[in-house]
mmCIF file of C-alpha atoms in Angstrom:
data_model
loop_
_atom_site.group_PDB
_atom_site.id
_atom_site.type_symbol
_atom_site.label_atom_id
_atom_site.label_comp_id
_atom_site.label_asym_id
_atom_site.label_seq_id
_atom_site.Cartn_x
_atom_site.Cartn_y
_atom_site.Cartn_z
ATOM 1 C CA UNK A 1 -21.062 -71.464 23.405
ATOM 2 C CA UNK A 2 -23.001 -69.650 20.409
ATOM 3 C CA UNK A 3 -26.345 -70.870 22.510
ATOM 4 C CA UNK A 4 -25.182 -69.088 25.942
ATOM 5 C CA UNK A 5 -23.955 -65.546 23.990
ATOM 6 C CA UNK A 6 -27.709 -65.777 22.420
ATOM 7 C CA UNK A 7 -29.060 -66.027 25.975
ATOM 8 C CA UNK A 8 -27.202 -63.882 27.634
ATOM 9 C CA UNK A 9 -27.867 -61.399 24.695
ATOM 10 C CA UNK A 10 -31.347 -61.898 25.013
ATOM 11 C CA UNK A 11 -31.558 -61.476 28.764
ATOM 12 C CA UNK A 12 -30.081 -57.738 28.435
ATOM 13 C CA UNK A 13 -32.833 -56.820 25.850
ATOM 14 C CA UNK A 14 -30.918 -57.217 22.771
ATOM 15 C CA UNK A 15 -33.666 -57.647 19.728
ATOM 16 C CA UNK A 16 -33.644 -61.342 18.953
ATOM 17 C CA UNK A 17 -32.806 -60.100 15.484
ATOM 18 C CA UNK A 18 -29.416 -59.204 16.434
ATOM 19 C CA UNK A 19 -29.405 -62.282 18.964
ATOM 20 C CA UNK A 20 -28.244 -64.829 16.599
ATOM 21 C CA UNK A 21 -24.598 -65.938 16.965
ATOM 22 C CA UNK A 22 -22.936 -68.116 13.945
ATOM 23 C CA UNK A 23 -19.774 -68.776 11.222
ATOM 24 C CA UNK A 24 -19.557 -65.727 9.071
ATOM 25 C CA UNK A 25 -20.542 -66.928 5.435
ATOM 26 C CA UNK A 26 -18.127 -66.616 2.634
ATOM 27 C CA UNK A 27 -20.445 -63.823 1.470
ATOM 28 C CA UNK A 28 -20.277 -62.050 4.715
ATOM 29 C CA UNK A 29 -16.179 -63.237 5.540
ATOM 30 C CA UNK A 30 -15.381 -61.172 2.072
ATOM 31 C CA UNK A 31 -17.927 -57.573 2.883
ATOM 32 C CA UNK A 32 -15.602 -58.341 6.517
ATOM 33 C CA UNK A 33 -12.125 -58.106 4.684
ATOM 34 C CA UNK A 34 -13.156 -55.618 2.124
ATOM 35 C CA UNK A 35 -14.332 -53.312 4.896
ATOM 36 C CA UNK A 36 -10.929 -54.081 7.104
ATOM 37 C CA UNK A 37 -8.992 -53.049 4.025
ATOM 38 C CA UNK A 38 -9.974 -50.288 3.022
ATOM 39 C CA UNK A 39 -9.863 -48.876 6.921
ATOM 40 C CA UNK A 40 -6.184 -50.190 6.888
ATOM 41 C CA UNK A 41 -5.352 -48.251 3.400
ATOM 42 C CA UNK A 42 -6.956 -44.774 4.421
ATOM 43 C CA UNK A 43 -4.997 -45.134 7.942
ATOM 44 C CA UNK A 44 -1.693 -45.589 6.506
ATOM 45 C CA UNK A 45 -2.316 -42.827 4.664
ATOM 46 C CA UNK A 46 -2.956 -40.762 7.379
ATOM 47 C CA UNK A 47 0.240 -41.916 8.624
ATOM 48 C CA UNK A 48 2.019 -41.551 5.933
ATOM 49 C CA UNK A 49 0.889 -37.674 5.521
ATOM 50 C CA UNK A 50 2.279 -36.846 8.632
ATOM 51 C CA UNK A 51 6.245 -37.285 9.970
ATOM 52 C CA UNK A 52 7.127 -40.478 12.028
ATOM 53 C CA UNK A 53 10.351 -42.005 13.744
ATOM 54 C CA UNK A 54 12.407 -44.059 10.815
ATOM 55 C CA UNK A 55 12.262 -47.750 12.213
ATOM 56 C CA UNK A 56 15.560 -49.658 12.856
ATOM 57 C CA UNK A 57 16.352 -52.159 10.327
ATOM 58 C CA UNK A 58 15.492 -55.746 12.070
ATOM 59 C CA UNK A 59 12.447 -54.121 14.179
ATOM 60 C CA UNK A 60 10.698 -56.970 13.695
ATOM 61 C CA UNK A 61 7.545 -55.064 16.073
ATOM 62 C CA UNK A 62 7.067 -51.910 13.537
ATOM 63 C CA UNK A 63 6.141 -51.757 9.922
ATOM 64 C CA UNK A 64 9.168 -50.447 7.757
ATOM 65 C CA UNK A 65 6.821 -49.076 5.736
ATOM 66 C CA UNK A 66 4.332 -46.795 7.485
ATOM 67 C CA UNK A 67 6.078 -47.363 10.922
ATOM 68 C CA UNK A 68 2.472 -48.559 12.415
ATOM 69 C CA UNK A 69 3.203 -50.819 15.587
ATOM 70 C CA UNK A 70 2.335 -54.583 14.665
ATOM 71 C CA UNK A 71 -0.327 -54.369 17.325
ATOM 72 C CA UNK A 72 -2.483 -52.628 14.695
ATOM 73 C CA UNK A 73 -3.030 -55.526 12.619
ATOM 74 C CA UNK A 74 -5.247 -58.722 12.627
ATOM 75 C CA UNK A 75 -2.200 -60.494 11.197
ATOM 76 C CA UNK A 76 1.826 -60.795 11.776
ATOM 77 C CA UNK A 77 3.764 -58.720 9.679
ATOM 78 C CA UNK A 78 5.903 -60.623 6.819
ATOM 79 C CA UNK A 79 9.462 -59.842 6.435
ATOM 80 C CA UNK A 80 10.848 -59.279 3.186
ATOM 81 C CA UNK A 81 11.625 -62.301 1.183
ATOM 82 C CA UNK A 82 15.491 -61.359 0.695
ATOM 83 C CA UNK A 83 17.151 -59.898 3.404
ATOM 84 C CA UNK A 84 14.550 -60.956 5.812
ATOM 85 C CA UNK A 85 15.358 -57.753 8.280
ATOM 86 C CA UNK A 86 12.160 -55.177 7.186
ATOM 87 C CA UNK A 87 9.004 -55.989 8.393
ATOM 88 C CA UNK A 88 5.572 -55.221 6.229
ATOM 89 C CA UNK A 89 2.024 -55.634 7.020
ATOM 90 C CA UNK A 90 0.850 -56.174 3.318
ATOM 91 C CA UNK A 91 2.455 -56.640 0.150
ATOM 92 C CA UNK A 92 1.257 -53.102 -0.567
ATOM 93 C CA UNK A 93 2.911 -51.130 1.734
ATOM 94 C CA UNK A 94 6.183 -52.885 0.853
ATOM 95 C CA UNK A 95 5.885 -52.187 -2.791
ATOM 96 C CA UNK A 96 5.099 -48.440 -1.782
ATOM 97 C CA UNK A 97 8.461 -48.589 0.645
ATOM 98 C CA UNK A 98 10.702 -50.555 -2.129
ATOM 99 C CA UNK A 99 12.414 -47.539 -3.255
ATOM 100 C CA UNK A 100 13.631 -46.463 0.131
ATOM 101 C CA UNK A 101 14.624 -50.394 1.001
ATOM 102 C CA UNK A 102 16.011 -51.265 -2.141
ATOM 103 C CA UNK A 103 19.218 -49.266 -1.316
ATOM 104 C CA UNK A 104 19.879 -50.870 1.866
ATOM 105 C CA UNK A 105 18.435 -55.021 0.936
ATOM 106 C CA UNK A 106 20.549 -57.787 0.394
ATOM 107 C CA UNK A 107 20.497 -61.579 0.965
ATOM 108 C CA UNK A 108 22.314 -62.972 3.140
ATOM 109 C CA UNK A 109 26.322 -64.325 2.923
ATOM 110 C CA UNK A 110 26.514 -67.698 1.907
ATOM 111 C CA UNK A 111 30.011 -67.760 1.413
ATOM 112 C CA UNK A 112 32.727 -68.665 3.593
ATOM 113 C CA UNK A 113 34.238 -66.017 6.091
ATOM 114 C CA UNK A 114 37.628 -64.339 4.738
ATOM 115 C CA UNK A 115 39.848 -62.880 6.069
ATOM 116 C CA UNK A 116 39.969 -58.899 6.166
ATOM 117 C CA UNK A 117 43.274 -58.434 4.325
ATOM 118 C CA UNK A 118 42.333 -61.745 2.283
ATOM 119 C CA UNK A 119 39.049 -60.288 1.096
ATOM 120 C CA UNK A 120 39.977 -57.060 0.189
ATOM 121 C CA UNK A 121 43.168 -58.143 -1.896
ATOM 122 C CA UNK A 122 41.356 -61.317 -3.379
ATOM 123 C CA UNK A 123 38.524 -60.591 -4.456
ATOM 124 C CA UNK A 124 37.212 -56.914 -3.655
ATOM 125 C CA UNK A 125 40.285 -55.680 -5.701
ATOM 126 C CA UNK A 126 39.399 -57.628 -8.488
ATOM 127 C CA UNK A 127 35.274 -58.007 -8.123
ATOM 128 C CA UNK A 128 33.873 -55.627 -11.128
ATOM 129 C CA UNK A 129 30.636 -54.916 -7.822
ATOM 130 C CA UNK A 130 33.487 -53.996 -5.651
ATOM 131 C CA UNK A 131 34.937 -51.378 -8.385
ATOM 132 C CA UNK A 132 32.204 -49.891 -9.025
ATOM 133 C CA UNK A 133 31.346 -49.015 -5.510
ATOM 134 C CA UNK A 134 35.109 -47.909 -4.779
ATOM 135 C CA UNK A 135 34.751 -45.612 -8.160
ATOM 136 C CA UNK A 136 30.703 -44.238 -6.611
ATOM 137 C CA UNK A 137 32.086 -43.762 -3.266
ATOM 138 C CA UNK A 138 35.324 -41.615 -4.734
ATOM 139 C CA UNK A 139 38.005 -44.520 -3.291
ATOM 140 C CA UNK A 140 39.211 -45.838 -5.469
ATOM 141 C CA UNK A 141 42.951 -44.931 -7.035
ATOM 142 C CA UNK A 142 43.344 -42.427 -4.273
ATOM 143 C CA UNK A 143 45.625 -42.782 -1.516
ATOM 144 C CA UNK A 144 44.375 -41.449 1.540
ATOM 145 C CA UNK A 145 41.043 -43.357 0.814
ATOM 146 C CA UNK A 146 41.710 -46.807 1.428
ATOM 147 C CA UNK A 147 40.232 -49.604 3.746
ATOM 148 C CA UNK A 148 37.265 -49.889 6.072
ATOM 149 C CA UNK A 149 38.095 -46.591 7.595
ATOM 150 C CA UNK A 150 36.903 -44.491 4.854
ATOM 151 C CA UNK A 151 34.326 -47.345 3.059
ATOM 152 C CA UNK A 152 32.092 -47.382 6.093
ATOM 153 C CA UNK A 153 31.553 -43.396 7.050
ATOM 154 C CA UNK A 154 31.313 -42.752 3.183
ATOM 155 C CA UNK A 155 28.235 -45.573 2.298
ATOM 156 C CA UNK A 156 26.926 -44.123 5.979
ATOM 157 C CA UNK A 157 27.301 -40.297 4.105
ATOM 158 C CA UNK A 158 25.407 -41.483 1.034
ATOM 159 C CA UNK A 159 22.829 -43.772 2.380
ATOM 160 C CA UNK A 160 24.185 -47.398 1.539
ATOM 161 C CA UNK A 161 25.047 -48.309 4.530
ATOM 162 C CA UNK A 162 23.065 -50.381 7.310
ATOM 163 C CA UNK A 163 24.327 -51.623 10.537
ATOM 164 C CA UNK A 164 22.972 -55.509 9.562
ATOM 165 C CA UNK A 165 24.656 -54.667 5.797
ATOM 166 C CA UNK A 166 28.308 -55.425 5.374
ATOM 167 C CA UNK A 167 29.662 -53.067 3.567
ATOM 168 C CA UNK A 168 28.947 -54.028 -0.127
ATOM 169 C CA UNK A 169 31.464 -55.692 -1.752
ATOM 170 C CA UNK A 170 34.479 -53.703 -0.008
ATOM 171 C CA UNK A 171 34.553 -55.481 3.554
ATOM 172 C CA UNK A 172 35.460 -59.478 4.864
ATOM 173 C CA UNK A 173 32.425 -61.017 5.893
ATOM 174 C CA UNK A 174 34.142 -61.843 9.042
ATOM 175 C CA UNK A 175 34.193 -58.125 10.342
ATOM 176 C CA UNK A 176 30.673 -57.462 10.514
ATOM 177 C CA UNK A 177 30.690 -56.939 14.203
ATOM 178 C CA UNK A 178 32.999 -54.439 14.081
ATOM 179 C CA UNK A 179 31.197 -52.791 11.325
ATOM 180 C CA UNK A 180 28.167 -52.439 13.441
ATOM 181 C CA UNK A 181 29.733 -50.420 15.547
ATOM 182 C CA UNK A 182 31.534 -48.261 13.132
ATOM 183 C CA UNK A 183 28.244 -47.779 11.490
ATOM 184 C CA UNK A 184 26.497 -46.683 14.822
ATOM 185 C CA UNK A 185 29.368 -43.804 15.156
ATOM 186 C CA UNK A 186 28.879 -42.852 11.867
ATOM 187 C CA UNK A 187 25.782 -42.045 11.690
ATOM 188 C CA UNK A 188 25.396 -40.068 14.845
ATOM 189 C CA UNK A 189 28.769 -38.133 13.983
ATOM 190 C CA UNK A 190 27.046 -37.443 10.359
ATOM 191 C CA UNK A 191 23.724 -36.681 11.814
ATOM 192 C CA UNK A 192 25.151 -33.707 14.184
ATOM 193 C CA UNK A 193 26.417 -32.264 11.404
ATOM 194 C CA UNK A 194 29.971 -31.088 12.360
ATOM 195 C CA UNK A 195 30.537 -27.528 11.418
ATOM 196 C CA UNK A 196 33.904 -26.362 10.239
ATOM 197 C CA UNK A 197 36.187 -25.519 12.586
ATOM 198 C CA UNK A 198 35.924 -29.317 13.985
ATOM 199 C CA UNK A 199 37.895 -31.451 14.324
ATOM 200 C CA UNK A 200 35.598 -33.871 12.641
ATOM 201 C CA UNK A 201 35.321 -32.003 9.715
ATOM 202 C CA UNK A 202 39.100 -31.238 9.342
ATOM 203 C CA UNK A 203 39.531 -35.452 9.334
ATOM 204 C CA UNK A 204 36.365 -36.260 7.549
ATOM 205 C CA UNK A 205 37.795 -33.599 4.087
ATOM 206 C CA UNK A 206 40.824 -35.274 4.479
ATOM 207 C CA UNK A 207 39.788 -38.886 3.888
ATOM 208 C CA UNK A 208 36.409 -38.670 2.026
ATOM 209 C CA UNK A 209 35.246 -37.091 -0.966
ATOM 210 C CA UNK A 210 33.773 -34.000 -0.614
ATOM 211 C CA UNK A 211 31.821 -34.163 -3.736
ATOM 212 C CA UNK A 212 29.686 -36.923 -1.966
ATOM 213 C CA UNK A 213 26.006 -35.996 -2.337
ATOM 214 C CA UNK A 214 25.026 -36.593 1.796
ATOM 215 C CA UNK A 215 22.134 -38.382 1.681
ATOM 216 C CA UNK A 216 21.440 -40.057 4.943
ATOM 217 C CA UNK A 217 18.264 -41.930 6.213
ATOM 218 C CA UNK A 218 16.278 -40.811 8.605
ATOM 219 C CA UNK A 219 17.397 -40.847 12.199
ATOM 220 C CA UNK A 220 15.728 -43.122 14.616
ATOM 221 C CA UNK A 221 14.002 -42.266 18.070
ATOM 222 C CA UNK A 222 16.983 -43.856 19.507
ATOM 223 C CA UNK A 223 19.663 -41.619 17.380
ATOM 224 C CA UNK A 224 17.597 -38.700 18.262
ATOM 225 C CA UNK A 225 17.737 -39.063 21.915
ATOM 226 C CA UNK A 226 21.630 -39.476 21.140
ATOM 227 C CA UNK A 227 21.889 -36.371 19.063
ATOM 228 C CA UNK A 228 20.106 -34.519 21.804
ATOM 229 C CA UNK A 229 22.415 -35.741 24.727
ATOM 230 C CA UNK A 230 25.996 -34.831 22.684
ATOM 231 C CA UNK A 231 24.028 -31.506 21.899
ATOM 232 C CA UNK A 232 23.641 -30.960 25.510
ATOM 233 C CA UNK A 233 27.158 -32.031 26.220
ATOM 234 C CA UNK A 234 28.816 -29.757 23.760
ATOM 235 C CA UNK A 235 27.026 -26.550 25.640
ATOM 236 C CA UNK A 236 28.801 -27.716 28.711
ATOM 237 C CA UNK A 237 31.526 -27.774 26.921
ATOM 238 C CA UNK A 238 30.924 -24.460 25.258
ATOM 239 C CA UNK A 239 30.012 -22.938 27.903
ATOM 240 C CA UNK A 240 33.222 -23.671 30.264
ATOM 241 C CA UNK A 241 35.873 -22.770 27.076
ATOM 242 C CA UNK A 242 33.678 -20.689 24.715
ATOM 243 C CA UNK A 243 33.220 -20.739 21.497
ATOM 244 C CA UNK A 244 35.663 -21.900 18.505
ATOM 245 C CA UNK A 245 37.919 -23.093 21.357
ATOM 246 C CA UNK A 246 39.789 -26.047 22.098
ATOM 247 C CA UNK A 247 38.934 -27.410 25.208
ATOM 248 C CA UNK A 248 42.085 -28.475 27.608
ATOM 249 C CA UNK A 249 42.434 -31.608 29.996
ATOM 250 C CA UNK A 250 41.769 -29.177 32.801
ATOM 251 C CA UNK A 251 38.295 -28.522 30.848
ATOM 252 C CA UNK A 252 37.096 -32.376 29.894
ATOM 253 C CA UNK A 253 37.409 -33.169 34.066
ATOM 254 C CA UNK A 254 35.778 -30.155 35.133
ATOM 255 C CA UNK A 255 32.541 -31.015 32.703
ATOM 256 C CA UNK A 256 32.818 -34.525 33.599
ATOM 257 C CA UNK A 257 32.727 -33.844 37.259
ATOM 258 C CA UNK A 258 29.697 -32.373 36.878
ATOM 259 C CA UNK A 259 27.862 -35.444 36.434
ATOM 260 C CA UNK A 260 28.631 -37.077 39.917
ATOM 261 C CA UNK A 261 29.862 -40.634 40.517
ATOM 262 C CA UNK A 262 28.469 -41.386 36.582
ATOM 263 C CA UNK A 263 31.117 -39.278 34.520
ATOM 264 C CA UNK A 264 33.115 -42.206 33.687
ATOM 265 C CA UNK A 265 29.694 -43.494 31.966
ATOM 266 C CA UNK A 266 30.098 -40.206 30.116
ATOM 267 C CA UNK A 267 33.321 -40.004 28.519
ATOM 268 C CA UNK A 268 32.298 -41.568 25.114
ATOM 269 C CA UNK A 269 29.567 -38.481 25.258
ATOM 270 C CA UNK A 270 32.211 -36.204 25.425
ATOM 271 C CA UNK A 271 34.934 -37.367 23.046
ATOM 272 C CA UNK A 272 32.086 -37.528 20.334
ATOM 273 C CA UNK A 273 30.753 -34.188 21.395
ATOM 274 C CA UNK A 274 34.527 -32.502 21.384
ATOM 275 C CA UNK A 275 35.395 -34.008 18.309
ATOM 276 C CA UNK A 276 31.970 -32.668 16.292
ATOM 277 C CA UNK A 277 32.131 -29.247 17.915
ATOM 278 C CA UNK A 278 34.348 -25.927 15.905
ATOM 279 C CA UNK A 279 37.416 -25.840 17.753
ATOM 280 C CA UNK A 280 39.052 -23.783 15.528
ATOM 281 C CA UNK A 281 40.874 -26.261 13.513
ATOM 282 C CA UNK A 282 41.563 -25.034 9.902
ATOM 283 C CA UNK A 283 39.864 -26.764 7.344
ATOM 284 C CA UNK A 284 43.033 -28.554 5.927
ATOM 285 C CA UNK A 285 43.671 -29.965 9.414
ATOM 286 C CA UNK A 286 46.717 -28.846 11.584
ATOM 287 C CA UNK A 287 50.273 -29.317 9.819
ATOM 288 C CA UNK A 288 53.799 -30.825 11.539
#
């Protein structure tokens, strides 16, 4: 094989100096990998100097840690060693993305599934980890702050939470399904940013801590797109009741019918959009 390339080079006038073909030597194999990485290092700095799309948790096809596509490296990325769900192309760039993966890695659950109610009055109640992240998340001792309901959007709020993360201490093991999904809503209703005067909002003051310092991750291409499609949905909305209004039945299937045959497809897109949008409510919600 080697003989043919030096042929063939030779044939289309290639100086017989560059002609010969062979095994890099350990010499040369070393000036190879010092040159590759130091290309590598000044273009994830370039990347890192300019804004990109967060990448999912479990993207197994993206860097977590300068969100290059694995397709720009000799070798496969290597997950992390203990949660095994962010993916790094050297040991570098996961030591420079630690401090934003620390919050959200965690080994895996070795223990046997609980139940919900079993696992919250067993052990969570009594779990020093599962205090103290009732006590940082404000739930603890206060009575319209209990269960899953209010654990899940406030971790979301702060930054804890992860869709492949149960939900520290606070949640069975068995539910993390469920808490996938609840995460997913979360974090789109938090990322519109519900102003007052939403329903949302009104629910939101009632069962979390307002004190909460919101500190969410970055939104992904996919939440983006999401964002942008409730944003469009609440100017339909806006535009058919006006503004600070509460839209009627009458309203929801008028909007709806203006997407064709697919409006059933779109109801979800409307509830969430509805529910983020200022409807008037008063911030202590409506009273019976």
């Amino acid at each position: 094989m080697a003989q043919a390339i030096e042929d063939s080079l030779k044939k289309h006038g290639v100086t017989p100096a560059l002609c010969k073909v062979g095994v890099c030597t350990a010499e040369e194999r070393d000036i190879l990998e010092t040159a590759r990485a130091s290309f590598l290092s000044k273009l994830t700095a370039l990347f890192e100097s300019t804004e990109r799309e967060a990448v999912d948790l479990g993207d197994s096809t993206k860097c977590d840690g300068c969100g290059m596509s694995r397709e720009c490296f000799f070798q496969a990325l290597k997950k992390c060693a203990r949660c095994g769900e962010a993916f790094y192309h050297s040991r570098e760039c996961q030591k420079k993305h630690w401090k934003h993966h620390k919050p959200t890695c965690c080994a895996p659950d070795t223990t046997p599934s609980l139940d919900a109610h079993d696992y919250y009055s067993t052990k969570a109640a009594t779990d020093p980890g599962a205090r103290a992240l009732m006590s940082s998340l404000r739930l603890e001792g206060h009575p319209n702050r209990r269960g899953t309901a209010c654990a899940s959007p406030s971790q979301t709020h702060v930054g804890k939470m992860t869709p492949r993360r149960k939900c520290g201490y606070y949640l069975a093991h068995d539910m993390k399904c469920t808490l996938k999904g609840q995460h997913k809503e979360a974090r789109i209703e938090y990322l519109l940013d519900p102003p007052p005067g939403s329903p949302w909002r009104a629910l939101n003051a009632f069962m979390n801590d307002p004190s909460l310092v919101r500190s969410l991750r970055p939104a992904t291409k996919a939440e983006k797109q999401k964002v942008e499609e409730v944003r469009e949905m609440q100017a339909l909305i806006r535009q058919r009741v006006g503004a600070g209004k509460s839209p009627s039945s009458a309203d929801m299937q008028a909007v709806l019918k203006t997407f064709g045959p697919n409006w059933p497809a779109m109801c979800p897109i409307y509830s969430l959009a509805a529910n983020t949008m200022d409807q008037g409510v008063p911030a202590g919600g409506y009273r019976t």
